[in-house]
């Protein structure tokens, strides 16, 4: 029984990491239709932000909390810069955004190598996150529990912002019908920038969280990019609830299959199951309501 509980929490922790990586994509890819292949490098930027902040702030606990805020701002500003210089010219050309942002991602990886070097660097976790907590006979690392809580808080804040604030209503209006929103006085241009800032900022937060469970390298974001895209597609484009269900389902499924096989075989089996699911339900778990005539 304790093995089952342990695998369940391992799956939840994997799912929470996927969820953090996918939340930003749910906005930029799911709602705006931009295929941003540089999203993984925004995650990488968040990880290196945590490393830099810890070089300045010696207290591991204070540097972690400060890194979450700084990582969000750094990721968000990188997203705004990318949107303002390249993406804004390609909103109706998704394949072009894929190619351009893939190139931007390669440039950012090389930039990280030039600044921090190719070897991985480590961020020291605060002492209050060391060790584990026993839950129903299974010992769950505190870092995994912290990442799970961080993912749930991010989902709650993002859902509240989209549902209850004027900014969220503007974003939803532009997504549902851009022309009608502009006719109603909403600046779609300003809304696009805001959406990209939030989506990219969440990638920065994901990068900070990843430093708690592993080393930081220039390619750390690429390890999660494809899985994050899969979470958004399986959950339904632009559906936060769908991303939550898909991320935890993939995490738990991967955890239990990997326990009885290997990591590589589990990856293949999960991918095959995803293909079968999308054949039966190509629109994903949840379908976004839209008033668009296109």
Coordinates of C-alpha atoms in Angstrom, one line a residue:
X1 CA 0.0 0.0 0.0
X2 CA 2.8 2.4 0.9
X3 CA 4.3 1.7 -2.6
X4 CA 1.0 2.8 -4.2
X5 CA 0.9 5.9 -2.1
X6 CA 4.5 6.7 -2.9
X7 CA 3.9 6.3 -6.7
X8 CA 0.7 8.4 -6.5
X9 CA 2.6 11.3 -4.9
X10 CA 5.4 10.9 -7.3
X11 CA 2.9 11.2 -10.1
X12 CA 1.3 14.2 -8.5
X13 CA 4.7 15.9 -8.2
X14 CA 5.5 15.1 -11.9
X15 CA 2.1 16.4 -12.8
X16 CA 2.6 19.6 -10.8
X17 CA 5.8 20.4 -12.7
X18 CA 4.1 19.7 -16.0
X19 CA 1.3 22.0 -14.9
X20 CA 3.6 24.8 -14.0
X21 CA 5.3 24.5 -17.4
X22 CA 2.0 24.2 -19.3
X23 CA 0.1 27.1 -17.6
X24 CA 1.9 29.8 -19.5
X25 CA 1.4 27.8 -22.8
X26 CA -2.3 27.5 -22.0
X27 CA -2.4 31.3 -22.5
X28 CA 0.0 31.9 -25.3
X29 CA -0.7 28.7 -27.3
X30 CA -4.1 27.7 -26.1
X31 CA -5.8 31.1 -26.2
X32 CA -3.6 33.2 -28.6
X33 CA -2.7 30.4 -31.0
X34 CA 1.0 31.3 -30.9
X35 CA 3.3 28.3 -31.1
X36 CA 6.1 29.6 -28.9
X37 CA 9.0 27.1 -29.1
X38 CA 11.1 29.6 -27.0
X39 CA 8.8 28.9 -24.0
X40 CA 11.3 26.3 -22.8
X41 CA 14.0 28.9 -22.8
X42 CA 11.8 31.2 -20.6
X43 CA 11.7 28.3 -18.1
X44 CA 15.5 28.1 -18.4
X45 CA 15.7 31.9 -17.7
X46 CA 13.6 31.4 -14.6
X47 CA 16.0 28.7 -13.3
X48 CA 19.1 30.9 -14.0
X49 CA 17.3 33.8 -12.3
X50 CA 17.1 31.7 -9.1
X51 CA 20.8 30.9 -9.4
X52 CA 21.7 34.6 -9.8
X53 CA 19.5 35.7 -7.0
X54 CA 21.0 33.2 -4.7
X55 CA 24.5 34.6 -5.5
X56 CA 23.2 37.9 -4.2
X57 CA 20.9 36.8 -1.3
X58 CA 22.8 34.4 0.9
X59 CA 19.7 33.1 2.7
X60 CA 18.3 30.2 0.7
X61 CA 14.8 30.7 2.0
X62 CA 14.7 34.4 1.2
X63 CA 16.3 33.9 -2.2
X64 CA 13.7 31.3 -3.2
X65 CA 10.8 33.5 -2.4
X66 CA 12.5 36.5 -4.1
X67 CA 13.4 34.3 -7.1
X68 CA 9.7 33.4 -7.6
X69 CA 8.8 37.1 -8.0
X70 CA 11.9 38.1 -10.0
X71 CA 11.6 34.9 -12.2
X72 CA 8.0 35.9 -13.1
X73 CA 9.1 39.4 -14.1
X74 CA 12.1 38.2 -16.1
X75 CA 10.1 35.6 -17.9
X76 CA 7.3 38.1 -18.5
X77 CA 9.6 40.8 -19.9
X78 CA 11.3 38.3 -22.2
X79 CA 7.9 37.3 -23.5
X80 CA 6.9 40.9 -24.1
X81 CA 10.1 41.6 -25.9
X82 CA 9.6 38.5 -28.1
X83 CA 6.0 39.5 -28.8
X84 CA 6.8 43.1 -29.6
X85 CA 9.7 42.4 -31.9
X86 CA 8.6 39.2 -33.7
X87 CA 5.3 37.6 -32.7
X88 CA 3.1 40.6 -33.3
X89 CA 3.9 40.4 -37.0
X90 CA 2.8 36.7 -37.3
X91 CA -0.4 36.3 -35.3
X92 CA -2.1 34.8 -38.3
X93 CA 0.9 32.7 -39.4
X94 CA 1.3 30.0 -36.6
X95 CA 3.8 27.9 -38.6
X96 CA 6.0 31.0 -39.0
X97 CA 5.8 31.6 -35.2
X98 CA 7.0 28.0 -34.7
X99 CA 10.1 28.4 -36.9
X100 CA 11.0 31.9 -35.6
X101 CA 10.6 31.0 -31.9
X102 CA 12.6 27.8 -32.4
X103 CA 15.4 29.9 -33.7
X104 CA 15.0 32.4 -30.8
X105 CA 15.2 29.4 -28.4
X106 CA 18.5 28.3 -29.9
X107 CA 19.9 31.8 -29.6
X108 CA 18.9 32.0 -25.9
X109 CA 20.4 28.6 -25.2
X110 CA 23.8 29.7 -26.7
X111 CA 23.5 33.0 -24.7
X112 CA 23.1 31.0 -21.5
X113 CA 26.2 28.9 -22.3
X114 CA 28.2 32.1 -23.0
X115 CA 27.1 33.7 -19.7
X116 CA 26.9 30.7 -17.3
X117 CA 29.0 28.1 -19.1
X118 CA 27.9 24.7 -20.4
X119 CA 28.2 22.7 -17.1
X120 CA 25.1 22.6 -15.0
X121 CA 24.8 24.8 -11.9
X122 CA 22.9 24.1 -8.6
X123 CA 20.6 26.2 -6.4
X124 CA 20.7 25.3 -2.7
X125 CA 17.2 24.5 -1.4
X126 CA 16.2 26.1 2.0
X127 CA 16.6 24.0 5.1
X128 CA 12.8 24.0 5.7
X129 CA 12.4 22.1 2.4
X130 CA 14.9 19.4 3.3
X131 CA 13.8 15.9 4.2
X132 CA 10.3 14.4 3.6
X133 CA 6.9 14.1 5.1
X134 CA 5.3 10.7 5.9
X135 CA 1.9 10.4 4.3
X136 CA 0.0 7.1 4.7
X137 CA 3.3 5.2 5.1
X138 CA 5.1 6.8 2.1
X139 CA 7.8 9.5 2.5
X140 CA 7.2 12.4 0.2
X141 CA 10.0 15.0 -0.3
X142 CA 9.1 18.4 1.0
X143 CA 10.4 20.0 -2.2
X144 CA 7.8 18.0 -4.2
X145 CA 5.0 19.1 -1.9
X146 CA 6.1 22.7 -2.2
X147 CA 6.1 22.5 -6.0
X148 CA 2.6 20.9 -5.8
X149 CA 1.3 23.7 -3.6
X150 CA 3.0 26.3 -5.9
X151 CA 1.2 24.8 -9.0
X152 CA -2.2 24.9 -7.2
X153 CA -1.7 28.5 -6.1
X154 CA -0.7 29.5 -9.6
X155 CA -3.8 27.8 -11.0
X156 CA -6.0 29.5 -8.4
X157 CA -4.6 33.0 -9.0
X158 CA -4.7 32.6 -12.8
X159 CA -8.3 31.3 -12.7
X160 CA -9.4 34.1 -10.4
X161 CA -7.7 36.7 -12.6
X162 CA -9.3 35.4 -15.8
X163 CA -12.8 35.1 -14.2
X164 CA -13.1 38.0 -11.8
X165 CA -10.8 40.9 -13.0
X166 CA -11.3 43.4 -15.8
X167 CA -8.0 42.3 -17.3
X168 CA -9.2 38.7 -17.4
X169 CA -12.5 39.7 -19.0
X170 CA -10.6 41.7 -21.7
X171 CA -8.4 38.6 -22.4
X172 CA -11.4 36.3 -22.7
X173 CA -13.2 38.9 -24.9
X174 CA -10.3 39.2 -27.3
X175 CA -9.9 35.4 -27.5
X176 CA -13.6 34.8 -28.2
X177 CA -13.9 37.5 -30.8
X178 CA -11.1 39.9 -31.5
X179 CA -13.0 42.2 -33.9
X180 CA -16.0 42.5 -31.6
X181 CA -13.8 43.2 -28.6
X182 CA -12.1 46.0 -30.5
X183 CA -15.5 47.4 -31.5
X184 CA -16.4 47.5 -27.8
X185 CA -13.3 49.7 -27.0
X186 CA -10.9 47.0 -25.9
X187 CA -7.4 47.4 -27.0
X188 CA -6.5 44.0 -28.5
X189 CA -2.9 45.1 -28.8
X190 CA -2.5 45.9 -25.1
X191 CA -4.3 42.7 -24.2
X192 CA -2.0 40.6 -26.4
X193 CA 1.0 42.1 -24.6
X194 CA -0.5 41.5 -21.2
X195 CA -1.4 37.9 -22.0
X196 CA 2.1 37.2 -23.3
X197 CA 3.6 38.8 -20.1
X198 CA 1.6 36.6 -17.8
X199 CA 2.1 33.4 -19.9
X200 CA 5.9 33.9 -20.1
X201 CA 6.1 35.0 -16.5
X202 CA 4.5 31.7 -15.4
X203 CA 7.3 29.9 -17.4
X204 CA 9.8 31.8 -15.3
X205 CA 8.1 30.6 -12.1
X206 CA 8.2 27.1 -13.4
X207 CA 12.0 27.5 -14.0
X208 CA 12.5 28.6 -10.4
X209 CA 10.5 25.6 -9.1
X210 CA 12.6 23.2 -11.2
X211 CA 15.8 24.3 -9.4
X212 CA 14.4 22.6 -6.3
X213 CA 14.6 19.1 -7.9
X214 CA 17.6 19.3 -10.1
X215 CA 20.5 21.1 -11.7
X216 CA 20.1 24.0 -14.1
X217 CA 21.6 23.9 -17.6
X218 CA 20.9 25.7 -20.9
X219 CA 18.7 22.9 -22.1
X220 CA 16.6 22.4 -19.0
X221 CA 13.5 24.0 -20.5
X222 CA 13.5 21.7 -23.6
X223 CA 13.1 18.7 -21.3
X224 CA 9.6 19.9 -20.4
X225 CA 8.5 21.8 -23.5
X226 CA 7.0 18.9 -25.5
X227 CA 5.2 17.5 -22.5
X228 CA 3.8 21.0 -21.7
X229 CA 2.4 21.2 -25.3
X230 CA 0.9 17.8 -24.9
X231 CA -0.8 18.8 -21.6
X232 CA -2.4 21.9 -23.3
X233 CA -3.6 19.8 -26.3
X234 CA -5.0 17.0 -24.2
X235 CA -6.7 19.4 -21.8
X236 CA -8.3 21.4 -24.6
X237 CA -6.8 24.6 -26.0
X238 CA -7.0 27.5 -23.6
X239 CA -8.8 25.5 -20.9
X240 CA -7.1 25.9 -17.5
X241 CA -9.2 23.1 -15.9
X242 CA -8.3 20.8 -18.8
X243 CA -4.6 21.5 -18.3
X244 CA -4.9 20.7 -14.6
X245 CA -6.6 17.3 -15.3
X246 CA -4.2 16.4 -18.1
X247 CA -1.0 17.3 -16.2
X248 CA -1.9 15.2 -13.2
X249 CA -3.3 12.4 -15.3
X250 CA 0.0 12.2 -17.3
X251 CA 2.1 12.5 -14.2
X252 CA 0.3 9.7 -12.4
X253 CA 0.1 7.5 -15.5
X254 CA 3.8 7.9 -16.2
X255 CA 4.7 7.2 -12.5
X256 CA 2.8 3.9 -12.3
X257 CA 4.0 2.6 -15.7
X258 CA 7.6 3.6 -15.0
X259 CA 7.5 1.7 -11.7
X260 CA 6.9 -1.6 -13.5
X261 CA 9.0 -0.9 -16.6
X262 CA 11.7 1.8 -17.3
X263 CA 11.6 5.5 -17.9
X264 CA 12.0 5.1 -21.7
X265 CA 9.3 2.4 -22.1
X266 CA 6.9 4.4 -19.9
X267 CA 7.5 7.5 -22.1
X268 CA 6.6 5.4 -25.2
X269 CA 3.5 3.8 -23.7
X270 CA 2.2 7.2 -22.4
X271 CA 2.8 8.8 -25.8
X272 CA 0.9 5.9 -27.6
X273 CA -2.0 6.3 -25.2
X274 CA -2.0 10.1 -25.9
X275 CA -2.2 9.4 -29.7
X276 CA -5.1 7.0 -29.2
X277 CA -6.9 9.5 -27.0
X278 CA -6.5 12.3 -29.5
X279 CA -7.8 10.0 -32.3
X280 CA -11.0 9.6 -30.3
X281 CA -11.2 13.2 -29.0
X282 CA -9.0 15.5 -31.0
X283 CA -10.5 18.6 -29.3
X284 CA -9.1 17.5 -25.9
X285 CA -10.9 17.0 -22.6
X286 CA -12.6 20.4 -22.6
X287 CA -13.7 22.6 -25.5
X288 CA -13.3 26.3 -25.4
X289 CA -16.4 28.3 -26.1
X290 CA -16.0 30.9 -28.8
X291 CA -18.1 33.4 -30.7
X292 CA -15.6 33.6 -33.6
X293 CA -17.2 33.0 -37.0
X294 CA -13.9 31.7 -38.4

